[in-house]
PDB file of C-alpha atoms and ligand atoms in Angstrom:
ATOM      1  CA  MET A1194     137.832 -31.020 112.835  1.00 34.00           C
ATOM      2  CA  LYS A1195     136.850 -27.096 113.879  1.00 34.00           C
ATOM      3  CA  GLY A1196     136.971 -27.216 117.232  1.00 36.00           C
ATOM      4  CA  ALA A1197     134.118 -27.251 119.064  1.00 36.00           C
ATOM      5  CA  LYS A1198     134.713 -27.441 122.483  1.00 36.00           C
ATOM      6  CA  ALA A1199     133.181 -24.099 123.866  1.00 34.00           C
ATOM      7  CA  VAL A1200     130.203 -24.592 121.401  1.00 33.00           C
ATOM      8  CA  ASN A1201     129.429 -28.423 121.193  1.00 31.00           C
ATOM      9  CA  ALA A1202     130.263 -28.984 124.738  1.00 32.00           C
ATOM     10  CA  GLY A1203     128.130 -31.876 126.446  1.00 35.00           C
ATOM     11  CA  VAL A1204     127.171 -33.010 123.486  1.00 38.00           C
ATOM     12  CA  ALA A1205     126.979 -36.931 123.093  1.00 39.00           C
ATOM     13  CA  PRO A1206     130.252 -38.533 122.240  1.00 40.00           C
ATOM     14  CA  VAL A1207     129.952 -40.599 119.196  1.00 39.00           C
ATOM     15  CA  THR A1208     130.843 -44.091 119.577  1.00 40.00           C
ATOM     16  CA  TYR A1209     132.724 -46.716 117.266  1.00 36.00           C
ATOM     17  CA  GLY A1210     132.840 -50.233 116.856  1.00 39.00           C
ATOM     18  CA  GLU A1211     135.689 -52.513 118.312  1.00 40.00           C
ATOM     19  CA  GLY A1212     139.352 -51.489 117.189  1.00 44.00           C
ATOM     20  CA  THR A1213     139.292 -47.477 117.973  1.00 45.00           C
ATOM     21  CA  ARG A1214     141.952 -46.966 120.753  1.00 50.00           C
ATOM     22  CA  PRO A1215     142.114 -45.375 122.954  1.00 50.00           C
ATOM     23  CA  PRO A1216     138.290 -45.952 123.376  1.00 59.00           C
ATOM     24  CA  ARG A1217     135.974 -42.885 122.007  1.00 78.00           C
ATOM     25  CA  GLY A1218     133.959 -40.970 124.877  1.00 72.00           C
ATOM     26  CA  ASP A1219     134.792 -43.325 127.316  1.00 85.00           C
ATOM     27  CA  TYR A1220     134.440 -40.626 130.263  1.00 91.00           C
ATOM     28  CA  ALA A1221     134.407 -43.266 133.237  1.00 90.00           C
ATOM     29  CA  ARG A1222     138.498 -42.832 132.906  1.00 89.00           C
ATOM     30  CA  ALA A1223     138.299 -39.308 133.342  1.00 95.00           C
ATOM     31  CA  ARG A1224     139.034 -37.521 136.997  1.00 95.00           C
ATOM     32  CA  ALA A1225     136.337 -34.778 138.302  1.00 96.00           C
ATOM     33  CA  ASP A1226     137.810 -32.315 136.149  1.00 97.00           C
ATOM     34  CA  TYR A1227     137.483 -34.435 133.258  1.00 96.00           C
ATOM     35  CA  THR A1228     141.238 -35.205 132.581  1.00 97.00           C
ATOM     36  CA  CYS A1229     142.291 -38.622 132.364  1.00 96.00           C
ATOM     37  CA  GLU A1230     145.816 -40.330 132.108  1.00 95.00           C
ATOM     38  CA  GLN A1231     147.074 -40.754 127.941  1.00 95.00           C
ATOM     39  CA  ASP A1232     146.739 -43.602 127.228  1.00 89.00           C
ATOM     40  CA  TYR A1233     149.764 -43.760 125.277  1.00 94.00           C
ATOM     41  CA  ALA A1234     150.025 -48.082 125.141  1.00 90.00           C
ATOM     42  CA  GLN A1235     146.910 -47.929 123.543  1.00 89.00           C
ATOM     43  CA  TYR A1236     147.695 -46.224 120.364  1.00 94.00           C
ATOM     44  CA  THR A1237     148.228 -48.611 118.065  1.00 95.00           C
ATOM     45  CA  ALA A1238     151.324 -48.260 114.895  1.00 96.00           C
ATOM     46  CA  ALA A1239     148.047 -47.623 112.530  1.00 96.00           C
ATOM     47  CA  ASP A1240     147.404 -45.012 114.783  1.00 96.00           C
ATOM     48  CA  HIS A1241     151.203 -43.226 114.990  1.00 97.00           C
ATOM     49  CA  ASP A1242     150.860 -43.554 111.081  1.00 97.00           C
ATOM     50  CA  THR A1243     147.986 -41.796 110.396  1.00 97.00           C
ATOM     51  CA  TYR A1244     149.193 -38.663 112.695  1.00 98.00           C
ATOM     52  CA  ARG A1245     152.388 -39.101 110.818  1.00 98.00           C
ATOM     53  CA  ARG A1246     150.715 -38.798 107.549  1.00 98.00           C
ATOM     54  CA  LEU A1247     148.500 -36.060 109.178  1.00 98.00           C
ATOM     55  CA  TYR A1248     151.652 -34.055 110.369  1.00 98.00           C
ATOM     56  CA  ALA A1249     153.586 -34.063 106.969  1.00 98.00           C
ATOM     57  CA  ARG A1250     150.296 -32.999 104.654  1.00 97.00           C
ATOM     58  CA  GLN A1251     149.708 -30.109 106.711  1.00 98.00           C
ATOM     59  CA  VAL A1252     153.195 -29.102 107.695  1.00 98.00           C
ATOM     60  CA  GLN A1253     154.501 -28.939 104.336  1.00 98.00           C
ATOM     61  CA  GLN A1254     152.179 -26.532 103.692  1.00 97.00           C
ATOM     62  CA  LEU A1255     152.381 -24.148 106.577  1.00 98.00           C
ATOM     63  CA  PRO A1256     154.777 -21.545 104.778  1.00 98.00           C
ATOM     64  CA  GLY A1257     153.253 -18.404 103.677  1.00 98.00           C
ATOM     65  CA  LYS A1258     149.753 -19.427 104.770  1.00 98.00           C
ATOM     66  CA  ALA A1259     150.409 -19.995 108.680  1.00 98.00           C
ATOM     67  CA  CYS A1260     151.470 -17.079 111.198  1.00 98.00           C
ATOM     68  CA  ASP A1261     155.042 -16.816 111.850  1.00 98.00           C
ATOM     69  CA  GLU A1262     154.557 -17.812 115.653  1.00 98.00           C
ATOM     70  CA  PHE A1263     152.870 -20.142 114.758  1.00 98.00           C
ATOM     71  CA  ILE A1264     155.677 -21.922 112.409  1.00 98.00           C
ATOM     72  CA  ALA A1265     158.780 -21.147 114.989  1.00 98.00           C
ATOM     73  CA  ALA A1266     156.863 -23.135 117.427  1.00 98.00           C
ATOM     74  CA  VAL A1267     155.392 -26.357 115.397  1.00 98.00           C
ATOM     75  CA  ALA A1268     158.486 -27.775 115.738  1.00 97.00           C
ATOM     76  CA  GLN A1269     158.092 -27.758 119.981  1.00 98.00           C
ATOM     77  CA  LEU A1270     155.408 -30.773 119.210  1.00 98.00           C
ATOM     78  CA  GLY A1271     158.257 -32.967 119.084  1.00 96.00           C
ATOM     79  CA  ALA A1272     158.829 -35.740 116.480  1.00 92.00           C
ATOM     80  CA  PRO A1273     156.421 -35.530 113.810  1.00 96.00           C
ATOM     81  CA  GLU A1274     156.789 -39.630 113.041  1.00 97.00           C
ATOM     82  CA  ARG A1275     154.322 -40.858 116.007  1.00 97.00           C
ATOM     83  CA  ILE A1276     151.781 -39.117 118.206  1.00 98.00           C
ATOM     84  CA  PRO A1277     153.896 -37.066 121.160  1.00 98.00           C
ATOM     85  CA  HIS A1278     153.602 -37.815 124.762  1.00 98.00           C
ATOM     86  CA  PHE A1279     151.901 -34.891 126.587  1.00 98.00           C
ATOM     87  CA  ASP A1280     154.204 -34.653 129.026  1.00 98.00           C
ATOM     88  CA  ASP A1281     157.436 -34.167 127.018  1.00 98.00           C
ATOM     89  CA  ILE A1282     154.994 -31.499 125.406  1.00 98.00           C
ATOM     90  CA  SER A1283     154.186 -29.965 128.653  1.00 98.00           C
ATOM     91  CA  GLU A1284     157.942 -29.485 130.526  1.00 98.00           C
ATOM     92  CA  ARG A1285     158.461 -27.382 127.110  1.00 98.00           C
ATOM     93  CA  LEU A1286     155.385 -25.456 127.524  1.00 98.00           C
ATOM     94  CA  MET A1287     155.532 -25.149 131.275  1.00 98.00           C
ATOM     95  CA  GLN A1288     159.476 -23.294 130.409  1.00 98.00           C
ATOM     96  CA  ALA A1289     158.193 -21.201 127.816  1.00 98.00           C
ATOM     97  CA  THR A1290     154.519 -19.888 129.001  1.00 98.00           C
ATOM     98  CA  GLY A1291     153.609 -21.455 132.046  1.00 98.00           C
ATOM     99  CA  TRP A1292     151.189 -23.590 130.683  1.00 98.00           C
ATOM    100  CA  GLN A1293     150.486 -26.846 130.326  1.00 98.00           C
ATOM    101  CA  VAL A1294     148.670 -29.650 128.277  1.00 98.00           C
ATOM    102  CA  VAL A1295     146.200 -31.922 129.848  1.00 98.00           C
ATOM    103  CA  SER A1296     144.671 -35.311 128.133  1.00 98.00           C
ATOM    104  CA  VAL A1297     140.416 -35.129 127.656  1.00 97.00           C
ATOM    105  CA  PRO A1298     138.901 -37.725 126.539  1.00 94.00           C
ATOM    106  CA  GLY A1299     136.924 -35.880 123.765  1.00 94.00           C
ATOM    107  CA  LEU A1300     134.337 -32.588 124.034  1.00 94.00           C
ATOM    108  CA  ILE A1301     133.912 -32.047 127.721  1.00 95.00           C
ATOM    109  CA  PRO A1302     131.457 -29.590 129.471  1.00 95.00           C
ATOM    110  CA  GLU A1303     131.915 -25.981 128.989  1.00 96.00           C
ATOM    111  CA  GLU A1304     132.638 -24.831 132.826  1.00 96.00           C
ATOM    112  CA  ALA A1305     135.596 -27.597 133.053  1.00 97.00           C
ATOM    113  CA  PHE A1306     136.707 -26.564 129.761  1.00 98.00           C
ATOM    114  CA  PHE A1307     137.004 -23.193 130.926  1.00 98.00           C
ATOM    115  CA  ALA A1308     138.240 -23.530 134.302  1.00 98.00           C
ATOM    116  CA  LEU A1309     141.047 -25.619 132.800  1.00 98.00           C
ATOM    117  CA  LEU A1310     141.961 -22.702 130.325  1.00 98.00           C
ATOM    118  CA  ALA A1311     141.623 -20.482 133.503  1.00 98.00           C
ATOM    119  CA  SER A1312     144.843 -22.741 134.768  1.00 98.00           C
ATOM    120  CA  ARG A1313     146.538 -22.266 132.374  1.00 98.00           C
ATOM    121  CA  LYS A1314     145.578 -26.265 131.071  1.00 98.00           C
ATOM    122  CA  PHE A1315     145.364 -26.984 127.860  1.00 98.00           C
ATOM    123  CA  PRO A1316     142.640 -30.360 127.200  1.00 98.00           C
ATOM    124  CA  VAL A1317     143.655 -32.536 124.361  1.00 98.00           C
ATOM    125  CA  THR A1318     141.561 -35.654 123.658  1.00 96.00           C
ATOM    126  CA  ASP A1319     143.957 -37.907 123.437  1.00 94.00           C
ATOM    127  CA  TRP A1320     142.508 -40.177 120.568  1.00 94.00           C
ATOM    128  CA  LEU A1321     142.862 -39.620 116.786  1.00 95.00           C
ATOM    129  CA  ARG A1322     140.747 -40.175 114.044  1.00 95.00           C
ATOM    130  CA  ARG A1323     140.589 -43.162 111.574  1.00 93.00           C
ATOM    131  CA  PRO A1324     142.380 -43.819 108.826  1.00 93.00           C
ATOM    132  CA  GLU A1325     138.628 -43.145 106.560  1.00 92.00           C
ATOM    133  CA  GLU A1326     137.992 -39.413 108.533  1.00 93.00           C
ATOM    134  CA  PHE A1327     141.568 -38.312 107.173  1.00 94.00           C
ATOM    135  CA  ASP A1328     140.175 -35.049 105.577  1.00 92.00           C
ATOM    136  CA  TYR A1329     137.148 -34.264 108.039  1.00 89.00           C
ATOM    137  CA  ILE A1330     136.370 -35.139 111.354  1.00 89.00           C
ATOM    138  CA  VAL A1331     133.741 -33.997 113.335  1.00 86.00           C
ATOM    139  CA  GLU A1332     134.604 -33.707 116.706  1.00 91.00           C
ATOM    140  CA  PRO A1333     138.178 -32.803 117.835  1.00 95.00           C
ATOM    141  CA  ASP A1334     140.713 -35.414 118.274  1.00 96.00           C
ATOM    142  CA  VAL A1335     144.641 -35.447 119.134  1.00 97.00           C
ATOM    143  CA  PHE A1336     145.839 -33.999 115.745  1.00 98.00           C
ATOM    144  CA  HIS A1337     143.542 -31.431 116.038  1.00 98.00           C
ATOM    145  CA  ASP A1338     143.907 -30.348 119.833  1.00 98.00           C
ATOM    146  CA  LEU A1339     147.556 -30.209 119.358  1.00 98.00           C
ATOM    147  CA  PHE A1340     148.769 -29.450 116.435  1.00 98.00           C
ATOM    148  CA  GLY A1341     146.371 -27.079 116.074  1.00 98.00           C
ATOM    149  CA  HIS A1342     146.243 -25.562 119.518  1.00 98.00           C
ATOM    150  CA  VAL A1343     149.474 -25.980 121.353  1.00 98.00           C
ATOM    151  CA  PRO A1344     152.004 -24.169 119.197  1.00 98.00           C
ATOM    152  CA  LEU A1345     150.500 -20.946 119.687  1.00 98.00           C
ATOM    153  CA  LEU A1346     150.632 -21.399 123.378  1.00 98.00           C
ATOM    154  CA  PHE A1347     154.434 -21.066 123.322  1.00 98.00           C
ATOM    155  CA  ASN A1348     154.031 -17.814 122.192  1.00 98.00           C
ATOM    156  CA  PRO A1349     153.341 -15.580 125.187  1.00 98.00           C
ATOM    157  CA  VAL A1350     150.654 -13.035 124.867  1.00 98.00           C
ATOM    158  CA  PHE A1351     148.616 -15.326 122.917  1.00 98.00           C
ATOM    159  CA  ALA A1352     149.325 -18.089 125.842  1.00 98.00           C
ATOM    160  CA  ASP A1353     147.794 -14.978 128.465  1.00 98.00           C
ATOM    161  CA  TYR A1354     144.622 -14.313 125.772  1.00 98.00           C
ATOM    162  CA  MET A1355     143.701 -18.212 126.337  1.00 98.00           C
ATOM    163  CA  GLN A1356     143.894 -18.270 129.826  1.00 98.00           C
ATOM    164  CA  ALA A1357     141.571 -15.249 129.844  1.00 98.00           C
ATOM    165  CA  TYR A1358     139.446 -16.352 127.829  1.00 98.00           C
ATOM    166  CA  GLY A1359     138.884 -19.522 130.138  1.00 98.00           C
ATOM    167  CA  ALA A1360     138.200 -16.422 133.408  1.00 98.00           C
ATOM    168  CA  GLY A1361     136.012 -14.796 130.822  1.00 98.00           C
ATOM    169  CA  GLY A1362     133.977 -18.107 130.142  1.00 98.00           C
ATOM    170  CA  LEU A1363     133.783 -18.515 134.076  1.00 98.00           C
ATOM    171  CA  LYS A1364     131.961 -15.659 134.310  1.00 98.00           C
ATOM    172  CA  ALA A1365     130.144 -15.689 130.833  1.00 98.00           C
ATOM    173  CA  SER A1366     128.552 -18.880 132.751  1.00 97.00           C
ATOM    174  CA  ARG A1367     127.172 -16.885 135.503  1.00 97.00           C
ATOM    175  CA  LEU A1368     125.670 -13.874 132.965  1.00 98.00           C
ATOM    176  CA  ASP A1369     124.839 -16.612 130.502  1.00 96.00           C
ATOM    177  CA  ALA A1370     126.241 -15.399 128.006  1.00 98.00           C
ATOM    178  CA  CYS A1371     128.085 -18.251 127.122  1.00 97.00           C
ATOM    179  CA  GLU A1372     127.063 -18.312 123.306  1.00 97.00           C
ATOM    180  CA  LEU A1373     128.234 -14.599 122.663  1.00 98.00           C
ATOM    181  CA  LEU A1374     131.969 -15.711 123.989  1.00 98.00           C
ATOM    182  CA  ALA A1375     131.477 -19.149 121.756  1.00 97.00           C
ATOM    183  CA  ARG A1376     131.387 -16.808 119.127  1.00 98.00           C
ATOM    184  CA  LEU A1377     134.818 -14.705 119.932  1.00 98.00           C
ATOM    185  CA  TYR A1378     136.688 -18.695 120.502  1.00 98.00           C
ATOM    186  CA  TRP A1379     135.611 -20.052 117.097  1.00 98.00           C
ATOM    187  CA  TYR A1380     136.371 -16.821 115.231  1.00 98.00           C
ATOM    188  CA  THR A1381     139.453 -16.005 116.880  1.00 98.00           C
ATOM    189  CA  VAL A1382     141.064 -19.702 118.323  1.00 98.00           C
ATOM    190  CA  GLU A1383     139.499 -21.814 115.986  1.00 98.00           C
ATOM    191  CA  PHE A1384     139.281 -19.648 112.665  1.00 98.00           C
ATOM    192  CA  GLY A1385     140.741 -16.294 113.160  1.00 98.00           C
ATOM    193  CA  LEU A1386     143.362 -14.682 109.903  1.00 99.00           C
ATOM    194  CA  ILE A1387     145.947 -12.106 111.537  1.00 98.00           C
ATOM    195  CA  ALA A1388     147.003  -9.187 109.191  1.00 98.00           C
ATOM    196  CA  THR A1389     151.055  -9.412 108.040  1.00 98.00           C
ATOM    197  CA  PRO A1390     153.485  -7.244 105.735  1.00 98.00           C
ATOM    198  CA  GLN A1391     153.195  -9.821 103.686  1.00 97.00           C
ATOM    199  CA  GLY A1392     149.524 -10.919 103.320  1.00 98.00           C
ATOM    200  CA  LEU A1393     146.858 -12.488 105.684  1.00 98.00           C
ATOM    201  CA  ARG A1394     148.329 -15.420 107.428  1.00 98.00           C
ATOM    202  CA  ALA A1395     146.087 -18.031 109.537  1.00 98.00           C
ATOM    203  CA  TYR A1396     146.226 -18.752 113.333  1.00 98.00           C
ATOM    204  CA  GLY A1397     143.075 -20.076 114.371  1.00 98.00           C
ATOM    205  CA  ALA A1398     143.783 -23.878 115.165  1.00 98.00           C
ATOM    206  CA  GLY A1399     140.668 -25.139 113.055  1.00 97.00           C
ATOM    207  CA  ILE A1400     142.285 -23.814 110.321  1.00 98.00           C
ATOM    208  CA  LEU A1401     145.828 -24.946 110.909  1.00 98.00           C
ATOM    209  CA  SER A1402     144.692 -28.089 111.336  1.00 97.00           C
ATOM    210  CA  SER A1403     142.479 -28.451 108.410  1.00 97.00           C
ATOM    211  CA  ALA A1404     144.067 -29.505 104.806  1.00 94.00           C
ATOM    212  CA  GLY A1405     141.827 -27.090 102.849  1.00 96.00           C
ATOM    213  CA  GLU A1406     140.638 -24.584 104.993  1.00 97.00           C
ATOM    214  CA  LEU A1407     144.086 -23.563 105.155  1.00 98.00           C
ATOM    215  CA  THR A1408     144.781 -22.195 101.568  1.00 98.00           C
ATOM    216  CA  TYR A1409     140.812 -21.189 101.542  1.00 98.00           C
ATOM    217  CA  SER A1410     140.836 -19.124 104.504  1.00 98.00           C
ATOM    218  CA  VAL A1411     143.689 -16.710 103.240  1.00 98.00           C
ATOM    219  CA  THR A1412     143.143 -16.904  99.019  1.00 98.00           C
ATOM    220  CA  SER A1413     140.003 -17.934  98.156  1.00 98.00           C
ATOM    221  CA  ASN A1414     137.711 -15.140  96.897  1.00 98.00           C
ATOM    222  CA  GLU A1415     134.727 -16.851  98.292  1.00 98.00           C
ATOM    223  CA  PRO A1416     134.293 -15.930 101.615  1.00 98.00           C
ATOM    224  CA  GLU A1417     134.855 -12.077 103.219  1.00 98.00           C
ATOM    225  CA  ARG A1418     137.337 -10.944 105.846  1.00 98.00           C
ATOM    226  CA  VAL A1419     136.578  -8.082 107.701  1.00 98.00           C
ATOM    227  CA  ALA A1420     138.725  -6.427 110.514  1.00 98.00           C
ATOM    228  CA  PHE A1421     138.205  -8.060 114.250  1.00 98.00           C
ATOM    229  CA  ASP A1422     136.209  -5.758 116.037  1.00 98.00           C
ATOM    230  CA  LEU A1423     134.671  -7.247 119.768  1.00 98.00           C
ATOM    231  CA  ARG A1424     130.507  -6.089 119.321  1.00 98.00           C
ATOM    232  CA  ARG A1425     130.648  -7.091 115.835  1.00 98.00           C
ATOM    233  CA  LEU A1426     132.093 -10.371 115.959  1.00 98.00           C
ATOM    234  CA  MET A1427     129.464 -11.528 118.907  1.00 98.00           C
ATOM    235  CA  ARG A1428     126.784 -10.780 116.735  1.00 98.00           C
ATOM    236  CA  SER A1429     127.823 -12.956 114.135  1.00 98.00           C
ATOM    237  CA  LYS A1430     126.653 -16.539 113.602  1.00 98.00           C
ATOM    238  CA  TYR A1431     129.143 -19.524 111.973  1.00 97.00           C
ATOM    239  CA  LYS A1432     129.037 -22.699 110.129  1.00 95.00           C
ATOM    240  CA  ILE A1433     130.087 -25.638 111.848  1.00 93.00           C
ATOM    241  CA  ASP A1434     130.078 -27.777 109.273  1.00 90.00           C
ATOM    242  CA  SER A1435     131.729 -26.032 106.428  1.00 94.00           C
ATOM    243  CA  TYR A1436     134.276 -23.661 105.249  1.00 97.00           C
ATOM    244  CA  GLN A1437     133.565 -20.311 107.097  1.00 98.00           C
ATOM    245  CA  ALA A1438     131.828 -18.069 105.234  1.00 98.00           C
ATOM    246  CA  ASN A1439     133.588 -15.048 106.783  1.00 98.00           C
ATOM    247  CA  TYR A1440     136.621 -14.618 108.603  1.00 98.00           C
ATOM    248  CA  PHE A1441     137.550 -11.673 111.191  1.00 98.00           C
ATOM    249  CA  VAL A1442     141.596 -10.269 110.721  1.00 98.00           C
ATOM    250  CA  ILE A1443     143.813  -8.838 113.527  1.00 98.00           C
ATOM    251  CA  ASP A1444     146.912  -6.619 113.293  1.00 98.00           C
ATOM    252  CA  SER A1445     148.568  -8.474 116.311  1.00 98.00           C
ATOM    253  CA  PHE A1446     147.715 -10.414 119.255  1.00 98.00           C
ATOM    254  CA  ASP A1447     148.602  -7.650 121.343  1.00 98.00           C
ATOM    255  CA  GLN A1448     145.742  -5.812 119.645  1.00 98.00           C
ATOM    256  CA  LEU A1449     143.390  -9.507 120.517  1.00 98.00           C
ATOM    257  CA  PHE A1450     144.306  -9.126 123.769  1.00 98.00           C
ATOM    258  CA  GLU A1451     143.883  -5.721 124.586  1.00 98.00           C
ATOM    259  CA  ALA A1452     140.070  -5.327 122.812  1.00 98.00           C
ATOM    260  CA  THR A1453     139.181  -8.295 125.197  1.00 98.00           C
ATOM    261  CA  ALA A1454     140.281  -7.252 128.183  1.00 98.00           C
ATOM    262  CA  PRO A1455     137.418  -5.379 129.423  1.00 98.00           C
ATOM    263  CA  ASP A1456     134.715  -6.150 131.634  1.00 98.00           C
ATOM    264  CA  PHE A1457     132.389  -7.794 128.840  1.00 98.00           C
ATOM    265  CA  THR A1458     129.553  -7.481 130.995  1.00 98.00           C
ATOM    266  CA  PRO A1459     128.119  -4.514 129.300  1.00 98.00           C
ATOM    267  CA  ILE A1460     129.276  -5.547 126.475  1.00 98.00           C
ATOM    268  CA  TYR A1461     126.846  -8.492 126.447  1.00 98.00           C
ATOM    269  CA  ARG A1462     124.338  -6.500 126.910  1.00 98.00           C
ATOM    270  CA  GLU A1463     124.903  -4.436 124.246  1.00 98.00           C
ATOM    271  CA  VAL A1464     125.430  -6.481 121.608  1.00 98.00           C
ATOM    272  CA  ARG A1465     121.852  -8.573 122.625  1.00 98.00           C
ATOM    273  CA  ALA A1466     120.431  -5.293 122.176  1.00 98.00           C
ATOM    274  CA  LEU A1467     121.433  -5.496 118.228  1.00 97.00           C
ATOM    275  CA  PRO A1468     120.681  -8.066 115.512  1.00 97.00           C
ATOM    276  CA  THR A1469     122.291 -11.149 115.149  1.00 97.00           C
ATOM    277  CA  MET A1470     124.220 -11.253 111.540  1.00 98.00           C
ATOM    278  CA  GLU A1471     123.992 -14.735 109.350  1.00 98.00           C
ATOM    279  CA  ALA A1472     127.452 -15.973 108.806  1.00 98.00           C
ATOM    280  CA  GLY A1473     129.027 -14.516 105.537  1.00 97.00           C
ATOM    281  CA  LEU A1474     127.176 -11.464 105.915  1.00 97.00           C
ATOM    282  CA  VAL A1475     129.033  -7.672 105.722  1.00 97.00           C
ATOM    283  CA  LEU A1476     127.987  -4.254 106.849  1.00 95.00           C
ATOM    284  CA  PRO A1477     127.843  -1.123 104.513  1.00 93.00           C
ATOM    285  CA  GLY A1478     130.903   0.558 104.427  1.00 92.00           C
ATOM    286  CA  GLU A1479     132.772  -2.177 106.742  1.00 95.00           C
ATOM    287  CA  ARG A1480     136.634  -2.765 105.321  1.00 93.00           C
ATOM    288  CA  ARG A1481     137.077  -6.021 103.357  1.00 96.00           C
ATOM    289  CA  PHE A1482     140.451  -7.471 103.095  1.00 98.00           C
ATOM    290  CA  SER A1483     141.852  -8.706  99.675  1.00 98.00           C
ATOM    291  CA  PRO A1484     142.688 -12.924  99.693  1.00 98.00           C
ATOM    292  CA  ASN A1485     146.443 -13.316  99.246  1.00 98.00           C
ATOM    293  CA  ALA A1486     146.938 -13.743  95.295  1.00 95.00           C
ATOM    294  CA  VAL A1487     148.354 -17.088  94.566  1.00 86.00           C
TER     295      VAL A1487
HETATM  296  N1  LIG B 182     137.628  -9.316 129.493  1.00 56.47           N
HETATM  297  C1  LIG B 182     136.596 -10.269 129.344  1.00 56.47           C
HETATM  298  C2  LIG B 182     135.575 -10.275 130.819  1.00 56.47           C
HETATM  299  O1  LIG B 182     135.540  -9.233 131.106  1.00 56.47           O
HETATM  300  C3  LIG B 182     137.290 -11.885 129.667  1.00 56.47           C
HETATM  301  C4  LIG B 182     137.693 -12.483 128.634  1.00 56.47           C
HETATM  302  C5  LIG B 182     139.329 -11.806 127.927  1.00 56.47           C
HETATM  303  C6  LIG B 182     137.311 -13.091 127.486  1.00 56.47           C
HETATM  304  C7  LIG B 182     139.810 -12.493 126.760  1.00 56.47           C
HETATM  305  C8  LIG B 182     137.095 -13.378 126.282  1.00 56.47           C
HETATM  306  C9  LIG B 182     138.534 -12.896 126.198  1.00 56.47           C
HETATM  307  O2  LIG B 182     134.617 -11.259 130.304  1.00 56.47           O
HETATM  308 CO1   CO B 183     139.574 -26.615 118.449  1.00 56.47          CO
END
């Protein structure tokens, strides 16, 4: 789904009937930091098959739509025909950028999420959607979290951005600014686009793990696409139950890292004084990016 980690954190997990393994939202098996063991033996042959089909559908449409950094790293997830062991990925990731993948039972509270990111640990939900949720799932599952988020953690600049976001989240909690910061996560980590000489490419995990939004985000005439601007972005509401009405476009991960490096304390104050914008609005004079030709 559109990973709503920073946003929907703390929402009561959906519970399903018998037959979904590992059990969804079984927080009793989590430690104090909300991580748990990846319950690998619990995956059924059907789960592995669902993962294989999700992976195959998604990987074939990456060229021309996903950014090069993502395409280069996706193979690091390992064999595409079964759900990976998180520990295997962590070994490679640790060597590349010092990050680890840790298992969680589902969405976790905001502060716990920020604390993990700040210590270069990315929480991945260990259960997989059911076949009837193949096209759309309302909360993050192992496919969204792994396929969508983990490849870019192999990129050194993006990896540093994610850690900085976690530290910034802990600070935002103290400043009561989590809603503003969540918009940054949403419009970059989940739904970010990057401009390249070849055209627009997706780097956001919510796009990259979605069968339909990957094409929509870079080729449709419907949504608005404007240049990344921190204050403008923090004022912008977003959609959680449909494709995005607007996207923010970065030039490079360096630009993203540098634009978010300043202390947000005065920026939160500035942004709070400005009117909030509904999703999909464009301000007079704003430069719009055209979709890629198809
Ligand atoms: N610079 C931000 C702050 O001071 C921290 C941050 C960095 C937040 C990167 C998000 C992304 O709060
Ligand atoms: Co996500």
